[in-house]
Coordinates of C-alpha atoms in Angstrom, one line a residue:
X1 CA 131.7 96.7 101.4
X2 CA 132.1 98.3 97.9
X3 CA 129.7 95.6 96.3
X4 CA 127.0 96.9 99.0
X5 CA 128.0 100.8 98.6
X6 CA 127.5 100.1 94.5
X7 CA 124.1 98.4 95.0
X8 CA 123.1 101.6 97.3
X9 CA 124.2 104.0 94.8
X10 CA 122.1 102.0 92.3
X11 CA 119.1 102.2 94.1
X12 CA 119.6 106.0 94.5
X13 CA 119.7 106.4 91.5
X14 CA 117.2 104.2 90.2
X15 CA 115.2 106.1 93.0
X16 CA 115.9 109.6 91.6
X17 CA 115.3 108.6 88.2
X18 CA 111.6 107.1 89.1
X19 CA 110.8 110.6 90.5
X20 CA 112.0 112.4 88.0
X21 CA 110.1 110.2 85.6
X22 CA 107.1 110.8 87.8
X23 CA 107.5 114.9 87.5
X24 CA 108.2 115.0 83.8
X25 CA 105.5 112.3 82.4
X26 CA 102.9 113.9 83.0
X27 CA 104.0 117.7 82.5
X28 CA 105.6 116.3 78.7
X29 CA 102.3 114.0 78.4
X30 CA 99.8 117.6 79.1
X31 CA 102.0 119.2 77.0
X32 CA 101.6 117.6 74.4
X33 CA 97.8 117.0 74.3
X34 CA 97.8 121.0 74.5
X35 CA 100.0 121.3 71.5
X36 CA 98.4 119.2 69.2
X37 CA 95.1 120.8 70.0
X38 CA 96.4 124.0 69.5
X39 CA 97.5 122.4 66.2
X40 CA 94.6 121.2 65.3
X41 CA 92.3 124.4 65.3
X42 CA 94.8 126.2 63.9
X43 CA 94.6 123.9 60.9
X44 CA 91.1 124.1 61.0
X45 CA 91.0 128.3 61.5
X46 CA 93.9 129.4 59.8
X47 CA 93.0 129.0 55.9
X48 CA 89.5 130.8 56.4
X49 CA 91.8 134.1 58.0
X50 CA 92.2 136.6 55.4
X51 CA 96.0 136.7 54.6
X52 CA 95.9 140.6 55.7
X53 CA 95.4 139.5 59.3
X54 CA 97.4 136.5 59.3
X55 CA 100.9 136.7 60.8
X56 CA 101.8 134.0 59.2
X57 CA 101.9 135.4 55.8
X58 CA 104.3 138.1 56.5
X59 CA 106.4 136.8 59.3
X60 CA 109.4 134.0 58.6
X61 CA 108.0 132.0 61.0
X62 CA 104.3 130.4 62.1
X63 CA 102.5 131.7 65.2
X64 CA 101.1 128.7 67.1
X65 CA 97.7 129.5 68.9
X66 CA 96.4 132.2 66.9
X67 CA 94.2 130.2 65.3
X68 CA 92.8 129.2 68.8
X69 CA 92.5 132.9 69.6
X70 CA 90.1 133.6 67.0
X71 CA 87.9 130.8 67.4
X72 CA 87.6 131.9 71.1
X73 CA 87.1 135.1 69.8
X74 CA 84.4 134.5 67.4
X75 CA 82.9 131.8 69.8
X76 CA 82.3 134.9 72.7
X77 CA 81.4 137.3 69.5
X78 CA 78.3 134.8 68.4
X79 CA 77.5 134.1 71.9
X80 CA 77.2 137.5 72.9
X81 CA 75.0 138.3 69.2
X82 CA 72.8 135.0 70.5
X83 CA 72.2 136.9 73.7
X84 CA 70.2 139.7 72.2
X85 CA 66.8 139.9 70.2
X86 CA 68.1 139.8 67.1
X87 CA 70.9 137.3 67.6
X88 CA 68.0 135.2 69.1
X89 CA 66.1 135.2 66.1
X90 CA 68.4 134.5 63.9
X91 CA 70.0 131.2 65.6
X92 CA 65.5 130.4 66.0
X93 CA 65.2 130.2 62.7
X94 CA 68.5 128.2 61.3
X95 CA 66.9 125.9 64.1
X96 CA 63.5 126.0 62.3
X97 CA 65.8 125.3 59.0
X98 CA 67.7 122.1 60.4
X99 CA 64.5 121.1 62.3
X100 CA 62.8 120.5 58.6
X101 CA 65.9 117.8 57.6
X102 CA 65.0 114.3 58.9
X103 CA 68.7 113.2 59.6
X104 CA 70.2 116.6 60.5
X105 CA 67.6 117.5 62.8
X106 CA 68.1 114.9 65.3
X107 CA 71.6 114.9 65.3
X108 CA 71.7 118.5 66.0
X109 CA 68.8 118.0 68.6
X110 CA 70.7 115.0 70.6
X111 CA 73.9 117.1 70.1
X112 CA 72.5 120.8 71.5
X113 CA 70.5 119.1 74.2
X114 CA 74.1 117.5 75.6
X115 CA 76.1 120.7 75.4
X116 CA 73.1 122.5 77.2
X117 CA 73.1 120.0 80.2
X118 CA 77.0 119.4 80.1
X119 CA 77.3 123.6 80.2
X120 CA 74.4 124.6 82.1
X121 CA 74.6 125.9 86.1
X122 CA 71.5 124.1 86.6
X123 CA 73.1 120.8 88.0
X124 CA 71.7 118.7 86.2
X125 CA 74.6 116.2 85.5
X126 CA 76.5 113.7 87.1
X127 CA 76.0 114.6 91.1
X128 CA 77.5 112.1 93.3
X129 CA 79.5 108.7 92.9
X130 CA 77.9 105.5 93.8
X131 CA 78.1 101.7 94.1
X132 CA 76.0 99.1 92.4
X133 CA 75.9 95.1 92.6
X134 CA 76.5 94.6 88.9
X135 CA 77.4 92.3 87.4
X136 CA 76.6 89.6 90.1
X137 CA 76.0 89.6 93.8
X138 CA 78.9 90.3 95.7
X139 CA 80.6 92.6 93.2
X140 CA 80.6 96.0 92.8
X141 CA 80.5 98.5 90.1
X142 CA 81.6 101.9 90.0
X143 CA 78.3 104.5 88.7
X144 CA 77.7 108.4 88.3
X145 CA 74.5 109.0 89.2
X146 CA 72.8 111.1 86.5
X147 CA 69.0 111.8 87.5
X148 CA 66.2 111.7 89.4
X149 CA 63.6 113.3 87.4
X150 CA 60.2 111.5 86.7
X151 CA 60.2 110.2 83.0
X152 CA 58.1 107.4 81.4
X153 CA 60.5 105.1 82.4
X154 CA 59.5 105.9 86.3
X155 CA 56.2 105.4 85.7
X156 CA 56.2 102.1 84.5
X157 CA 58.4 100.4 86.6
X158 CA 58.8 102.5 90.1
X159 CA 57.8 100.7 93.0
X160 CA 55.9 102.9 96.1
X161 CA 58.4 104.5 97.7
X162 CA 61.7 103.3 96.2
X163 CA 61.9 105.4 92.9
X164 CA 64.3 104.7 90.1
X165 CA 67.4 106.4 89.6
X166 CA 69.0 107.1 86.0
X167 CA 73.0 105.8 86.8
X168 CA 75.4 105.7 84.1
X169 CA 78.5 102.9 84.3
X170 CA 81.5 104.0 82.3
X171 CA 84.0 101.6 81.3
X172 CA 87.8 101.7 81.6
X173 CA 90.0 103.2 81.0
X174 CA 87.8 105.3 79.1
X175 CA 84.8 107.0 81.3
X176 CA 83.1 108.5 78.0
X177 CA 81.9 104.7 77.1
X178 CA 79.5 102.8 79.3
X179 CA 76.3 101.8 80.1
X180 CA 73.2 103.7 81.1
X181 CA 71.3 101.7 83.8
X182 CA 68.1 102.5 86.0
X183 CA 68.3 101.4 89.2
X184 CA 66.1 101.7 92.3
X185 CA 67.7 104.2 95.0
X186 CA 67.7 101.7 98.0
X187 CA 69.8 99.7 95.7
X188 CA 72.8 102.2 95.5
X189 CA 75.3 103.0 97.8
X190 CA 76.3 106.5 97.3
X191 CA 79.9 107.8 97.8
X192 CA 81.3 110.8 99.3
X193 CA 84.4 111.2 96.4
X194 CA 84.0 114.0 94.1
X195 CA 83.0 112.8 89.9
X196 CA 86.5 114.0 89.4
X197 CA 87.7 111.5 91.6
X198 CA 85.7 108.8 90.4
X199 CA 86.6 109.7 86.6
X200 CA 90.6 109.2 88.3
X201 CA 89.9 106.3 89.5
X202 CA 88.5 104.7 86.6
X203 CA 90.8 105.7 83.8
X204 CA 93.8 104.7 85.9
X205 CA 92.0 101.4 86.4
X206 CA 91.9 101.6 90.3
X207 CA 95.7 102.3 90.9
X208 CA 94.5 106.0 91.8
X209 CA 92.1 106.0 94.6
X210 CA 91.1 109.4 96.0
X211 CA 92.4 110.1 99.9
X212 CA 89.8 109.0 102.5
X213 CA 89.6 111.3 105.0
X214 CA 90.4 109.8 108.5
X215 CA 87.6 109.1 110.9
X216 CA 87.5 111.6 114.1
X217 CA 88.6 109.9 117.0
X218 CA 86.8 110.7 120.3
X219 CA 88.2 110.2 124.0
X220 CA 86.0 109.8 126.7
X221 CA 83.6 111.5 124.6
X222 CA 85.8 114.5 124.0
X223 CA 87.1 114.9 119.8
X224 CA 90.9 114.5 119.3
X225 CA 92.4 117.0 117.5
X226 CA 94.9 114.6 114.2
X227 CA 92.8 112.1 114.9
X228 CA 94.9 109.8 118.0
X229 CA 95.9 111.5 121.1
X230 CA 99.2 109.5 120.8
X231 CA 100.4 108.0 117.3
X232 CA 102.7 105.4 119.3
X233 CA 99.6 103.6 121.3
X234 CA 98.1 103.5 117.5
X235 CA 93.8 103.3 118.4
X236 CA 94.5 102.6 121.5
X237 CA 92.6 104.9 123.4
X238 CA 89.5 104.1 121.6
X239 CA 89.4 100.8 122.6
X240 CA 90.1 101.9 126.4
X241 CA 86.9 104.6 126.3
X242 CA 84.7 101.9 125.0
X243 CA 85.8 99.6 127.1
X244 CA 85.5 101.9 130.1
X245 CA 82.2 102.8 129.1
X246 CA 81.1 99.0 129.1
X247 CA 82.0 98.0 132.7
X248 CA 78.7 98.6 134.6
X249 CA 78.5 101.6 137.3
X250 CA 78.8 100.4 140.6

């Protein structure tokens, strides 16, 4: 009896620590992303402050995050200067200055034209989640569809009525890597998970698939409300609508 009330108290505890392990990974793992970032810029920012508006030269100890502040700062400052005339014409003509250097120019092009689409309200990134037969028949990859605009690429290859679909493939457990594919739309099943879902459920290598939301369940034609009318008798009265519903009317 004591061996078995030991080997309970074990598992309780093992239990307990697992969940606790659970709550504090990934609160100490966010955590500490957010502080070395907050690190980092401040590296970055905090030499080019003058030392009269530095706390850090007349205080015993360092301020963490202030030199986040004044990048956000000076980010909203030039984004509100870009949004007049005269900001306009300014940021126009360092583009007309960088457009006239053969490498810097189309690293700043390829650069300002992902930011734009990343950033923009337009929605013209990833939209929905999809499933492609890569890389053999029978197996399925996970995609993001990107785009359905009509670019060269359409023109050469689309066939009448089934156009071609830009999908990119990201690899795991890192969704920024991958493979951009184009692939005609009849041959991609589309999902209904969010891309935030998808991005889950490849960087945690399929262990974290999103909830699928359970199917409505009707009873002689009428919706039940939890889906079953009776958890105990399981899909029971499914079965016995359609079955009723089969038996020919007399």
């Amino acid at each position: 009896m004591s061996d078995a009330l030991k080997t309970s108290g074990m598992t309780r505890l093992r239990n307990y620590f697992l969940t606790g392990f659970v709550v504090c990974a990934p609160l100490a793992i966010t955590a500490y992303i957010a502080w070395s970032l907050i690190g980092w810029v401040d590296s970055w920012v905090k030499p080019y402050i003058p030392a009269r508006y530095n706390p850090d030269t007349y205080l015993p100890f360092p301020v963490p995050g202030f030199g986040l502040i004044v990048a956000l700062v000076l980010i909203t400052l030039i984004g509100f200067l870009t949004a007049n005339i005269v900001g306009r014409a300014i940021v126009n003509f360092g583009e007309r200055l960088l457009g006239r250097m053969p490498l810097v120019r189309g690293i700043y092009g390829s650069l300002k034209q992902i930011f734009e689409t990343v950033l923009s309200n337009k929605g013209d990134m990833f939209r929905q989640v999809g499933l492609v037969e890569y890389p053999r028949k029978g197996v399925w990859s996970l995609v993001f569809v990107a785009s359905e605009k009509e670019t060269e690429i359409n023109q050469k290859l689309d066939q009448e009525g089934d156009p071609l679909i830009a999908v990119f493939m990201p690899c795991t457990p890192n969704p920024t890597t991958g493979f951009l594919m184009y692939v005609h739309k009849s041959e991609i099943v589309l999902l209904d998970m969010s891309i935030e879902d998808g991005a889950k459920l490849i960087v945690s290598a399929g262990m974290v698939a999103p909830e699928v939301k359970a199917k409505l369940v009707t009873l002689n034609g009428e919706p039940v409300e939890g889906g079953l009318a009776n958890p105990s008798l399981g899909a029971q009265p499914a079965r016995s609508s359609r079955t009723a519903s089969s038996r020919p009317n007399r």
